Amino acid sequence: MIEAFLESWPLFQEGYLAAILCGVLLSLLGVMVVGRNEVFLAAAVAQASVLGVALSLTLEWGNPVVLAVSLSVAAALSTAGRARRGGGRREEITAWVFLGASSLAVLVLTRSPVGMKSVQSVLSSSLLGASTTEVWVFAIMTLIAGVAVLAWHRRLVLLLLDPVMASAAGMAVGLWSTVIAASMGLASGLAIQCTGLLFAFGCMVLPALIARNLSRTVGPMFLIAPATGLISVVTGLLLAHAYDFPPGQLIVAILAALLVAAWGIRDLRLRISG
Amino acid sequence: MTATTTPPTSAAPGPRPAEEPRPAAPEAPAQPILAVENVTLAYGRKVVLRDVNLRVHAGDFWCLLGSNGEGKSTLLKALLGAVKPSRGRILLRADFARRTRIGLVPQESEVNTALPTTVSELVLTGTVGLSLDSRSCDSRLRRVLDLMGLQRQRHSNFWTLSGGQRQRTLVARALIRDPLLLIVDEPTAGLDLAAASGLLETITSLSRDKGITILFVTHDLGIAAQRATHIALFKSGRLVAGPTSEVFTPSNLRDTFGVPVEVLRDGTGSVSVRVVQKDGGTHD
């Protein structure tokens, strides 16, 4: 199985590398998303990206990638800003973005069969169409995210555990939230364009949820989540190649199964520790 | 540094009284470590506190008293930089400006319940912003865990501890910063009597023995009566603040809480309070 997979590597290497790098990058950012209880926000940001593609194709305006990323970042920042101002409407804004973007994306494409096909391809997650440029972009973003987590590990843990204490310790919490939201919007927007909505959303949320159930502290989540993402993507690509399954869907299914296993392990650990 | 002797200040300063003969040149007042000047705090259009003034000096033990929703926690968040004043300004003395010597003991509910954490991880997050190597961090961690009696629980899951142990963990996290100013937000809420009393004694001894300035939010008039050197009363978006002897009066307390309160002072200077019930009875 592994030999056959390696033989296919030269043909699909950009797609494989993009999937692996996206898996690691989104899993790492996902710790911040899950830690701040923003899973629903991640879904809304993903839908905003799809709307960007739809608008670009229908209006024949600009590059779909640029519009998708712009709308993702805008969606992430709008909710971050609302949270910073202390408004109680954050959930409402997130729901509004999710539902508005989902419905608008279909409505604007109703009269554009070609555009509808493109959006369906984004929604269904095809991993094998990445370009060399995309691989480089994801490699650089993964490297930056990894270095940032290493350099500011304790600050990120404090920001997740207790933002008020983070302020008391002199952290500019508003600025941190904005940078995190912008990073999430940027990574989601680019990843959804390259790997599809299901894969990107799955990699952002599921590895971090698995890490939260397996870890006893916040710190190791930043290691467990990307490691889970990496292993799942590689395993999924191998199995998809061997048994001719769509890789994006298979990887997400593997992650979903691992989450069930993580729940079991957590329950067992709690029972043993009394 | 001495405790402030400024008279009680109302949030909306009234007209200046007629000229009075000046007393003999007083000793220059110590510079406050924290000054709140004409600050208005709001969430969107909803104003929580209006034109608040407060001056906190080193060594003071302030109790912030008021009913729920009167803005006590909001003022603390503003002092910590988590809420920006819509008007006025908050000044920290130069040596506090980087906030390295400010500790916060939040309400337990401020800690994110969605995440797993242990006592040592949570306490070590208190070192953020300090320039400490890992040896110094470990040494401080050991010291504060010893002080709070948590050494045996250092690897325990924070969420499986008792309420008192969790609050002591939060105090330890504040103390690891070696604070000069400790901000404490209703730390005894939900604790049993023994845990609450132990925690109060610890905080009081930090003020008394180490000279740490305390800002203590509470609903408990007894705590304020027995431990505070200064009181701030919150009512309807306004603040009345000053030394306990001047502010902690039956009329101010009645205005703040809406019930008649007796303040009893004995010969030793000890203060206690009694709420006067409608039938004329009292309870402490």
Coordinates of C-alpha atoms in Angstrom, one line a residue:
Chain A
M1 CA 0.0 0.0 0.0
I2 CA 2.8 2.4 1.0
E3 CA 4.8 1.6 -2.1
A4 CA 1.9 2.3 -4.4
F5 CA 1.3 5.5 -2.6
L6 CA 4.9 6.6 -3.0
E7 CA 4.7 5.7 -6.7
S8 CA 1.9 8.2 -7.0
W9 CA 3.8 10.9 -5.2
P10 CA 5.5 12.5 -8.3
L11 CA 2.1 12.8 -10.0
F12 CA 0.2 14.3 -7.0
Q13 CA 2.9 15.8 -4.9
E14 CA 1.6 19.3 -4.8
G15 CA -1.8 18.0 -3.8
Y16 CA -0.4 15.7 -1.1
L17 CA 1.9 18.4 0.3
A18 CA -0.8 21.0 0.3
A19 CA -3.1 18.6 2.2
I20 CA -0.4 17.8 4.8
L21 CA 0.5 21.4 5.4
C22 CA -3.1 22.5 5.5
G23 CA -3.8 19.8 8.0
V24 CA -1.0 20.9 10.3
L25 CA -1.6 24.6 9.9
L26 CA -5.4 24.4 10.5
S27 CA -5.0 22.0 13.4
L28 CA -2.6 24.4 15.1
L29 CA -4.9 27.4 14.6
G30 CA -7.8 25.2 15.6
V31 CA -6.5 25.1 19.2
M32 CA -7.2 28.8 19.4
V33 CA -10.6 28.4 17.8
V34 CA -11.7 25.5 20.0
G35 CA -10.1 27.0 23.1
R36 CA -12.1 30.2 22.7
N37 CA -15.3 28.2 22.0
E38 CA -15.4 29.5 18.4
V39 CA -16.3 26.3 16.5
F40 CA -19.4 27.9 15.1
L41 CA -17.4 31.0 14.1
A42 CA -15.0 28.7 12.1
A43 CA -18.0 27.4 10.2
A44 CA -19.3 30.9 9.5
V45 CA -15.8 32.0 8.3
A46 CA -15.7 29.0 6.0
Q47 CA -19.1 29.9 4.5
A48 CA -18.0 33.5 4.0
S49 CA -15.2 32.1 1.9
V50 CA -17.6 30.2 -0.3
L51 CA -19.7 33.3 -0.8
G52 CA -16.5 35.1 -1.9
V53 CA -16.0 32.5 -4.6
A54 CA -19.6 32.7 -5.7
L55 CA -19.6 36.5 -6.0
S56 CA -16.4 36.5 -7.9
L57 CA -17.7 33.9 -10.4
T58 CA -21.1 35.5 -10.9
L59 CA -19.9 39.1 -11.1
E60 CA -16.8 38.1 -13.0
W61 CA -15.0 40.4 -10.7
G62 CA -11.5 39.9 -9.4
N63 CA -9.7 36.7 -8.4
P64 CA -11.9 34.2 -6.6
V65 CA -9.1 33.5 -4.1
V66 CA -8.7 37.2 -3.2
L67 CA -12.4 37.7 -2.7
A68 CA -12.8 34.4 -0.7
V69 CA -9.9 35.3 1.6
S70 CA -11.1 38.9 2.0
L71 CA -14.6 37.8 3.0
S72 CA -13.1 35.2 5.4
V73 CA -10.9 37.7 7.1
A74 CA -13.8 40.2 7.3
A75 CA -16.1 37.7 8.8
A76 CA -13.5 36.6 11.4
L77 CA -12.6 40.2 12.3
S78 CA -16.3 41.4 12.6
T79 CA -17.0 38.9 15.4
A80 CA -13.6 39.5 17.1
G81 CA -14.4 43.2 17.2
R82 CA -17.8 42.6 18.6
A83 CA -16.3 40.4 21.4
R84 CA -13.7 43.1 22.2
R85 CA -16.4 45.7 22.6
G86 CA -18.1 43.5 25.1
G87 CA -21.3 43.2 23.1
G88 CA -23.6 40.3 23.8
R89 CA -24.4 39.8 20.1
R90 CA -21.4 37.8 19.1
E91 CA -23.4 34.6 18.6
E92 CA -26.0 36.5 16.6
I93 CA -23.4 38.0 14.3
T94 CA -21.8 34.6 13.8
A95 CA -25.2 33.0 13.0
W96 CA -25.9 35.9 10.7
V97 CA -22.7 35.4 8.8
F98 CA -23.1 31.7 8.6
L99 CA -26.7 31.7 7.3
G100 CA -26.4 34.8 5.2
A101 CA -23.3 33.6 3.4
S102 CA -24.6 30.1 2.9
S103 CA -27.9 31.2 1.4
L104 CA -26.4 34.1 -0.7
A105 CA -23.7 31.9 -2.2
V106 CA -26.4 29.6 -3.7
L107 CA -28.7 32.5 -4.7
V108 CA -26.1 34.4 -6.6
L109 CA -25.1 31.3 -8.5
T110 CA -28.6 30.2 -9.4
R111 CA -28.3 31.5 -12.9
S112 CA -24.7 30.5 -13.4
P113 CA -24.4 26.7 -13.9
V114 CA -20.6 26.9 -14.3
G115 CA -20.3 28.9 -11.1
M116 CA -22.5 26.5 -9.3
K117 CA -20.2 23.6 -10.4
S118 CA -17.2 25.5 -9.1
V119 CA -18.8 26.1 -5.7
Q120 CA -19.9 22.5 -5.5
S121 CA -16.3 21.5 -6.1
V122 CA -15.2 23.8 -3.2
L123 CA -17.9 22.3 -1.0
S124 CA -17.0 18.7 -1.8
S125 CA -13.3 19.0 -1.0
S126 CA -10.9 17.9 -3.8
L127 CA -7.4 17.7 -2.4
L128 CA -5.4 17.0 -5.5
G129 CA -5.5 20.2 -7.5
A130 CA -3.0 22.4 -5.6
S131 CA -0.3 24.4 -7.3
T132 CA 3.3 24.8 -6.3
T133 CA 2.7 28.4 -5.2
E134 CA -0.1 27.2 -2.9
V135 CA 2.3 24.6 -1.3
W136 CA 4.9 27.3 -0.7
V137 CA 2.2 29.7 0.8
F138 CA 1.0 27.0 3.2
A139 CA 4.6 26.0 4.1
I140 CA 5.5 29.6 5.0
M141 CA 2.2 30.1 7.0
T142 CA 2.8 26.8 8.9
L143 CA 6.3 27.8 9.7
I144 CA 5.2 31.2 11.0
A145 CA 2.3 29.7 13.1
G146 CA 4.7 27.1 14.6
V147 CA 7.3 29.7 15.5
A148 CA 4.6 32.0 17.0
V149 CA 3.3 29.2 19.2
L150 CA 6.8 28.3 20.4
A151 CA 7.7 31.9 21.1
W152 CA 4.4 32.9 22.8
H153 CA 3.4 29.6 24.2
R154 CA 2.6 30.8 27.7
R155 CA 0.9 34.0 26.5
L156 CA -1.4 31.9 24.3
V157 CA -2.2 29.6 27.1
L158 CA -3.1 32.5 29.4
L159 CA -5.1 34.2 26.6
L160 CA -7.2 31.0 26.2
L161 CA -7.6 30.3 29.9
D162 CA -8.3 33.8 31.2
P163 CA -8.3 36.9 28.9
V164 CA -9.0 39.2 31.9
M165 CA -5.9 38.1 33.6
A166 CA -4.1 38.4 30.3
S167 CA -5.0 42.1 30.3
A168 CA -3.9 42.4 33.9
A169 CA -0.5 41.0 32.8
G170 CA -0.2 43.7 30.2
M171 CA -1.2 41.8 27.1
A172 CA -3.0 43.8 24.5
V173 CA -5.9 41.3 24.3
G174 CA -7.8 43.2 21.6
L175 CA -4.8 43.2 19.3
W176 CA -4.1 39.5 20.0
S177 CA -7.7 38.7 19.2
T178 CA -7.6 40.7 16.0
V179 CA -4.4 39.0 14.9
I180 CA -5.7 35.5 15.7
A181 CA -9.0 36.2 13.9
A182 CA -7.2 37.6 10.9
S183 CA -4.9 34.5 10.8
M184 CA -7.9 32.2 11.1
G185 CA -9.7 34.0 8.3
L186 CA -6.6 34.1 6.0
A187 CA -5.8 30.4 6.6
S188 CA -9.4 29.3 6.2
G189 CA -9.9 31.3 3.1
L190 CA -6.8 30.0 1.4
A191 CA -7.3 26.4 2.6
I192 CA -10.9 26.3 1.4
Q193 CA -9.9 27.4 -2.0
C194 CA -7.3 24.7 -2.3
T195 CA -8.7 21.8 -0.3
G196 CA -12.4 22.4 0.0
L197 CA -14.7 23.4 2.8
L198 CA -15.3 20.0 4.4
F199 CA -11.6 19.3 4.7
A200 CA -10.6 22.7 5.9
F201 CA -13.4 23.0 8.5
G202 CA -12.7 19.4 9.6
C203 CA -9.0 20.0 10.1
M204 CA -9.6 23.2 12.0
V205 CA -12.0 21.8 14.5
L206 CA -11.6 18.0 14.9
P207 CA -7.8 17.7 15.8
A208 CA -8.2 20.5 18.4
L209 CA -11.2 18.8 19.9
I210 CA -9.3 15.5 20.0
A211 CA -6.4 17.2 21.7
R212 CA -8.6 18.8 24.3
N213 CA -10.0 15.4 25.3
L214 CA -6.6 13.7 25.4
S215 CA -4.6 16.5 27.1
R216 CA -4.6 17.3 30.9
T217 CA -3.4 20.8 30.3
V218 CA -3.7 23.5 27.5
G219 CA 0.0 23.6 26.6
P220 CA 0.3 20.1 25.0
M221 CA -2.8 20.7 22.9
F222 CA -0.6 22.8 20.6
L223 CA 1.5 19.7 20.0
I224 CA -1.2 17.0 20.0
A225 CA -3.6 18.8 17.6
P226 CA -1.1 19.3 14.7
A227 CA 0.4 15.8 15.3
T228 CA -3.2 14.4 15.0
G229 CA -3.8 16.5 11.9
L230 CA -0.6 15.3 10.3
I231 CA -1.1 11.6 11.1
S232 CA -4.8 11.7 10.0
V233 CA -4.0 13.4 6.7
V234 CA -1.2 11.0 5.8
T235 CA -3.2 8.0 6.8
G236 CA -6.2 9.3 4.9
L237 CA -4.2 9.9 1.8
L238 CA -2.7 6.4 2.0
L239 CA -6.1 4.7 2.4
A240 CA -7.8 6.9 -0.2
H241 CA -5.1 6.0 -2.7
A242 CA -5.2 2.3 -1.9
Y243 CA -9.0 1.9 -1.8
D244 CA -10.0 4.7 -4.2
F245 CA -11.9 6.8 -1.8
P246 CA -12.2 10.6 -2.0
P247 CA -9.3 11.7 0.3
G248 CA -10.9 14.8 1.8
Q249 CA -13.9 13.0 3.0
L250 CA -11.9 10.0 4.2
I251 CA -9.6 12.2 6.3
V252 CA -12.5 13.9 8.0
A253 CA -14.1 10.6 8.7
I254 CA -10.9 9.3 10.3
L255 CA -10.7 12.5 12.4
A256 CA -14.4 12.0 13.5
A257 CA -13.6 8.4 14.5
L258 CA -10.6 9.6 16.4
L259 CA -12.7 12.1 18.3
V260 CA -15.0 9.3 19.4
A261 CA -12.0 7.3 20.6
A262 CA -10.7 10.4 22.5
W263 CA -14.0 10.8 24.3
G264 CA -13.7 7.2 25.4
I265 CA -10.1 7.7 26.6
R266 CA -11.1 10.8 28.5
D267 CA -14.0 9.1 30.2
L268 CA -11.8 6.1 31.1
R269 CA -9.1 8.4 32.5
L270 CA -11.7 10.3 34.6
R271 CA -13.1 7.0 35.9
I272 CA -9.7 5.7 36.9
S273 CA -8.6 9.0 38.6
G274 CA -11.9 8.9 40.5
Chain B
M1 CA 3.7 55.3 52.4
T2 CA 0.6 56.3 54.3
A3 CA -3.0 55.7 53.7
T4 CA -4.8 58.4 51.9
T5 CA -6.4 61.1 53.9
T6 CA -8.4 62.5 51.1
P7 CA -12.0 63.2 52.0
P8 CA -14.7 61.0 50.5
T9 CA -15.1 61.9 46.8
S10 CA -18.3 61.8 45.0
A11 CA -18.3 60.8 41.3
A12 CA -19.7 64.2 40.4
P13 CA -17.7 66.7 42.3
G14 CA -19.9 69.5 43.6
P15 CA -19.0 73.1 43.6
R16 CA -15.9 74.1 45.5
P17 CA -16.7 75.2 49.1
A18 CA -16.2 78.7 50.1
E19 CA -12.6 79.6 50.9
E20 CA -11.5 78.3 54.2
P21 CA -8.4 79.2 56.2
R22 CA -5.6 77.0 55.1
P23 CA -4.1 74.7 57.6
A24 CA -0.4 74.7 58.3
A25 CA 1.5 73.4 55.3
P26 CA 0.7 69.7 55.3
E27 CA 3.1 67.0 54.4
A28 CA 3.2 66.5 50.6
P29 CA 0.7 63.8 49.9
A30 CA 2.2 60.6 48.6
Q31 CA 1.7 59.9 45.0
P32 CA -1.1 57.5 44.4
I33 CA -0.2 54.2 42.7
L34 CA -3.5 54.3 40.9
A35 CA -5.6 57.3 40.0
V36 CA -9.0 57.2 38.3
E37 CA -9.9 60.6 37.0
N38 CA -13.5 61.4 35.8
V39 CA -13.8 58.0 34.2
T40 CA -17.0 56.9 32.5
L41 CA -17.4 53.3 31.6
A42 CA -19.9 51.9 29.2
Y43 CA -20.7 48.8 27.2
G44 CA -21.9 50.2 23.9
R45 CA -24.5 52.9 24.8
K46 CA -25.2 51.5 28.2
V47 CA -23.3 53.6 30.7
V48 CA -22.2 51.5 33.8
L49 CA -20.3 54.1 35.7
R50 CA -20.2 57.8 35.3
D51 CA -17.5 60.4 36.2
V52 CA -15.7 58.1 38.7
N53 CA -12.8 59.4 40.7
L54 CA -10.5 57.2 42.9
R55 CA -7.0 57.6 44.3
V56 CA -5.3 54.5 45.7
H57 CA -2.1 54.8 47.7
A58 CA 0.4 52.1 48.6
G59 CA -0.6 49.9 51.5
D60 CA -4.4 50.7 51.3
F61 CA -6.9 48.0 51.7
W62 CA -9.9 49.0 49.6
C63 CA -13.2 47.3 49.7
L64 CA -15.5 47.9 46.7
L65 CA -19.1 47.5 47.8
G66 CA -22.4 47.5 46.0
S67 CA -25.2 45.4 44.7
N68 CA -25.0 43.2 41.7
G69 CA -24.7 45.0 38.3
E70 CA -23.5 48.3 39.8
G71 CA -20.2 48.2 38.0
K72 CA -17.7 46.9 40.5
S73 CA -16.2 44.2 38.2
T74 CA -16.4 46.6 35.3
L75 CA -14.3 49.1 37.1
L76 CA -11.7 46.4 38.0
K77 CA -11.6 45.4 34.3
A78 CA -11.0 49.0 33.4
L79 CA -8.2 49.2 35.9
L80 CA -6.7 46.1 34.3
G81 CA -7.0 47.5 30.8
A82 CA -9.6 45.0 29.7
V83 CA -12.3 47.7 29.3
K84 CA -11.5 51.1 27.9
P85 CA -13.0 54.2 29.5
S86 CA -15.3 56.1 27.1
R87 CA -14.3 59.3 29.0
G88 CA -11.7 60.3 31.5
R89 CA -8.4 58.5 32.3
I90 CA -6.8 55.9 34.5
L91 CA -3.3 56.6 35.6
L92 CA -0.8 54.0 37.0
R93 CA 2.3 55.2 38.8
A94 CA 5.3 54.8 36.6
D95 CA 6.6 51.6 38.3
F96 CA 3.2 50.0 37.7
A97 CA 2.8 51.1 34.1
R98 CA 4.0 47.8 32.6
R99 CA 1.6 46.0 35.0
T100 CA 4.3 43.5 36.1
R101 CA 3.6 44.1 39.8
I102 CA -0.2 43.9 39.5
G103 CA -1.9 40.6 40.5
L104 CA -5.5 39.6 39.8
V105 CA -7.6 37.1 41.7
P106 CA -10.7 36.9 39.4
Q107 CA -14.1 35.4 40.1
E108 CA -13.6 31.7 39.4
S109 CA -16.1 32.0 36.6
E110 CA -13.6 34.1 34.6
V111 CA -11.4 31.0 34.0
N112 CA -12.3 29.2 30.8
T113 CA -14.2 26.0 31.8
A114 CA -13.9 24.5 28.4
L115 CA -10.2 23.8 28.7
P116 CA -8.3 21.3 30.8
T117 CA -5.6 22.7 33.1
T118 CA -3.6 21.8 36.2
V119 CA -2.7 23.9 39.3
S120 CA 0.9 24.4 38.1
E121 CA 0.0 25.3 34.6
L122 CA -2.6 27.8 35.7
V123 CA -0.3 29.4 38.3
L124 CA 2.6 29.6 35.8
T125 CA 0.5 31.6 33.4
G126 CA 0.8 34.4 36.1
T127 CA 4.4 34.9 35.0
V128 CA 3.4 36.2 31.6
G129 CA 5.1 39.6 31.0
L130 CA 7.8 39.0 33.6
S131 CA 11.4 38.5 32.6
L132 CA 12.1 35.2 34.4
D133 CA 14.1 32.2 33.4
S134 CA 12.7 28.8 34.0
R135 CA 14.6 28.3 37.3
S136 CA 13.2 31.5 38.7
C137 CA 9.7 30.5 37.5
D138 CA 10.1 27.1 39.3
S139 CA 11.3 28.7 42.4
R140 CA 8.5 31.2 42.5
L141 CA 6.0 28.4 41.8
R142 CA 7.2 26.3 44.7
R143 CA 7.1 29.4 47.0
V144 CA 3.6 30.4 46.2
L145 CA 2.3 26.8 46.3
D146 CA 3.8 26.4 49.7
L147 CA 2.3 29.7 50.9
M148 CA -1.1 28.6 49.7
G149 CA -0.8 25.0 50.9
L150 CA -1.2 23.6 47.4
Q151 CA 2.2 21.8 46.9
R152 CA 0.5 18.4 47.0
Q153 CA -2.1 19.5 44.4
R154 CA 0.4 21.0 41.9
H155 CA -0.3 18.3 39.2
S156 CA -4.0 18.0 40.0
N157 CA -6.7 18.9 37.5
F158 CA -7.8 22.4 38.5
W159 CA -11.5 21.5 37.8
T160 CA -11.5 18.6 40.3
L161 CA -10.3 20.7 43.2
S162 CA -12.7 22.0 45.9
G163 CA -13.9 25.6 45.6
G164 CA -11.5 26.8 48.3
Q165 CA -8.6 25.1 46.6
R166 CA -9.5 26.6 43.3
Q167 CA -9.6 30.1 44.8
R168 CA -6.3 29.5 46.5
T169 CA -4.8 28.5 43.1
L170 CA -6.0 31.8 41.7
V171 CA -4.4 33.7 44.6
A172 CA -1.2 31.7 44.0
R173 CA -1.3 32.8 40.3
A174 CA -1.6 36.4 41.4
L175 CA 1.2 36.1 44.0
I176 CA 3.6 34.5 41.6
R177 CA 3.9 38.0 40.1
D178 CA 5.2 39.3 43.4
P179 CA 2.5 42.0 43.3
L180 CA 2.5 45.4 44.9
L181 CA -1.2 45.8 44.0
L182 CA -3.6 42.8 44.3
I183 CA -7.0 43.1 42.8
V184 CA -9.5 40.6 44.2
D185 CA -12.9 40.0 42.7
E186 CA -15.4 38.4 45.1
P187 CA -13.0 35.6 46.0
T188 CA -15.2 34.1 48.8
A189 CA -18.4 33.8 46.7
G190 CA -19.6 30.2 46.9
L191 CA -17.0 29.1 49.5
D192 CA -18.0 27.4 52.7
L193 CA -17.3 29.3 55.9
A194 CA -14.0 27.7 56.7
A195 CA -12.6 28.1 53.2
A196 CA -13.8 31.7 53.0
S197 CA -12.3 32.6 56.4
G198 CA -8.9 31.0 55.5
L199 CA -8.8 32.8 52.2
L200 CA -9.7 36.1 53.8
E201 CA -7.0 35.7 56.5
T202 CA -4.4 35.0 53.8
I203 CA -5.4 38.1 51.8
T204 CA -5.4 40.3 55.0
S205 CA -2.0 39.1 56.0
L206 CA -0.6 39.9 52.6
S207 CA -1.8 43.5 53.1
R208 CA -0.7 43.7 56.8
D209 CA 2.6 41.8 56.6
K210 CA 3.8 42.5 53.1
G211 CA 2.3 45.9 52.6
I212 CA 0.5 44.8 49.4
T213 CA -2.2 47.2 48.3
I214 CA -5.5 45.4 48.0
L215 CA -8.6 46.2 45.9
F216 CA -11.3 43.8 47.2
V217 CA -14.7 43.5 45.6
T218 CA -17.3 42.0 47.9
H219 CA -20.9 42.0 48.9
D220 CA -20.0 41.3 52.5
L221 CA -20.3 44.3 54.8
G222 CA -18.6 42.4 57.6
I223 CA -15.4 41.9 55.6
A224 CA -15.4 45.6 54.7
A225 CA -16.1 46.6 58.3
Q226 CA -13.3 44.5 59.8
R227 CA -10.6 44.7 57.2
A228 CA -10.8 47.7 54.9
T229 CA -8.9 50.9 55.4
H230 CA -10.9 52.5 52.5
I231 CA -14.3 51.9 51.1
A232 CA -15.9 52.6 47.6
L233 CA -19.6 52.4 47.4
F234 CA -21.3 51.8 44.0
K235 CA -24.8 52.9 43.4
S236 CA -26.7 53.9 40.3
G237 CA -23.5 54.4 38.2
R238 CA -22.0 56.7 40.9
L239 CA -19.2 56.1 43.3
V240 CA -18.7 57.4 46.9
A241 CA -15.1 56.6 48.1
G242 CA -12.8 57.4 50.9
P243 CA -11.4 56.2 54.3
T244 CA -13.6 53.7 56.0
S245 CA -14.2 56.0 59.0
E246 CA -15.7 58.6 56.7
V247 CA -17.6 56.6 54.1
F248 CA -18.7 53.5 56.0
T249 CA -21.7 55.3 57.6
P250 CA -25.3 54.2 58.1
S251 CA -26.6 56.8 55.7
N252 CA -24.2 55.9 52.9
L253 CA -24.8 52.1 53.4
R254 CA -28.6 52.7 53.4
D255 CA -28.3 54.7 50.1
T256 CA -26.2 51.9 48.6
F257 CA -28.1 48.8 49.6
G258 CA -31.6 50.2 50.2
V259 CA -31.9 48.8 53.8
P260 CA -31.2 50.4 57.1
V261 CA -27.8 49.4 58.5
E262 CA -26.3 50.1 61.9
V263 CA -22.5 50.6 62.2
L264 CA -21.1 49.7 65.6
R265 CA -17.6 50.8 66.7
D266 CA -16.2 49.5 70.0
G267 CA -13.5 51.0 72.1
T268 CA -10.7 49.0 70.4
G269 CA -11.6 50.5 67.0
S270 CA -13.2 47.3 65.8
V271 CA -16.2 47.9 63.5
S272 CA -19.2 45.7 63.0
V273 CA -22.5 46.1 61.1
R274 CA -26.1 45.1 61.6
V275 CA -28.9 45.1 59.1
V276 CA -32.0 46.5 60.7
Q277 CA -35.1 44.5 59.7
K278 CA -38.5 45.9 59.1
D279 CA -39.8 44.5 62.4
G280 CA -37.1 46.3 64.2
G281 CA -34.9 43.2 64.7
T282 CA -31.3 43.1 63.6
H283 CA -28.9 40.6 62.2
D284 CA -25.1 40.7 61.8

